[in-house]
Amino acid sequence: MTADPGPGAVPPPASVSDPAERYRVRPFRIDIPQQDLDDLHERLDRVRWPREAPDGGWDRGVPLGYLKELTAYWRTAYDWRAAEARLNEHPQFLADIEGVTVHFLHVRSPEPDARPLVLTHGWPGSVVEFLGVIGPLTDPRRYGGDPADAFHLVVPSLPGHGFSGPAPGPGWGYPQIARVWDALMRGLGYDTYLAQGGDHGAFISLELARLAPDRVTGVHVNMLFAIPSGDPAELADLTPSDLERLGRMVRFDQELSGYMKLQATRPQTISYGLTDSPVGQLAWIIEKFMEWTDSETSPEEAVDRDVLLTNVMLYWLTGTAATSAHLFYDARPYMQKVFTPGVRPEPVPVPLGVLVLKPDFAPVRSLAERDHPGIVHWTEIERGGHFATLEQPTAFVADVREFARRLP
């Protein structure tokens, strides 16, 4: 990978007066050394496989037969260079802010009046999630849309994820990342902007609004938690659909959250296996895509196989299994508050839009509005899952546009 400054380097804008906002930006282009790809192939050639689970299905984890076939494809048919070229189609940069080297895509719209929008991914995602929506969001005219719906996009990689550097020390959770994102947007010359995110990105986007309500004009999320307070009266008027949604949260806590509890308590330990074994890293991530997408037999029903592997490659090639896991550890106090009954979050002081893809962890609307009276936009669609931009890119783009139209 290369990151040498050149004639196209973007200097800090002259209008920035706070020295804390002055940071060095340099162009970045992904260029993985061939020896790293050769090393991956050698490791894939000598995988040590476990025995198959007794029932052979997904209930105990990723089935052996499925992972063997996917690994064979990864080794013999997947083309990283094609994926690398697609990522490099978009302008990318590195910026050093508060001790963190932030990798980000910065794609300006051809429409001069476009709104700035920062898109934030989660785990086990990456900037790969947004490749399919960058064109329609930045250049709606080209895609048959209204040019008034255009956005200038900033798409950063979370600290410790992909080509961003690790957090500079312990305690770096969502508020700290939000502070860096705000400095990034201001340094790029965006005095006001919108924020959008799912998974980690949802919490960071909400924190951005709490941090800078005078600059963040609206927040759009495709994941929102709203926990019952414990008062039985609060549940009395819930519909069967609402109770089903709460039941999914119980199942998540009891059965599907092992990855989170492990990474939130012993992130370093799990990282040794994931950093040393590409198949281990693949299985760790692919399981989440199976469980969180609108899929029945394999995650490829919802997300293209090559896209799945490109996302895994960003973790493998950058060796970020450990640094990405540490975010769960550092965000644990924050998340404990989120999931504690009776603890109400600080309201978001800007307009909030919510996109609900029903097979995902769908919030109960009445509980969400209890916590966030600033909700001005709510959309539910029947299909899709946790990875909205990968599973329902057209619906995602349409919903972000509709939300932005509601704003001043």
PDB file of C-alpha atoms in Angstrom, residues 79 167 197 204 214 292 329 334 347:
ATOM      1  CA  ASP A  79      -9.414 -11.714  -7.727  1.00  0.00           C
ATOM      2  CA  ALA A 167      -6.554   3.894  18.501  1.00  0.00           C
ATOM      3  CA  GLY A 197     -24.288   4.731  10.160  1.00  0.00           C
ATOM      4  CA  ILE A 204     -20.852   7.048  16.471  1.00  0.00           C
ATOM      5  CA  ASP A 214     -24.598  23.096  15.685  1.00  0.00           C
ATOM      6  CA  TRP A 292     -27.368 -10.982  10.331  1.00  0.00           C
ATOM      7  CA  TYR A 329     -13.560  -3.664  24.826  1.00  0.00           C
ATOM      8  CA  TYR A 334     -21.018   2.614  26.802  1.00  0.00           C
ATOM      9  CA  PRO A 347     -31.652  12.482  23.547  1.00  0.00           C
TER      10      PRO A 347
END
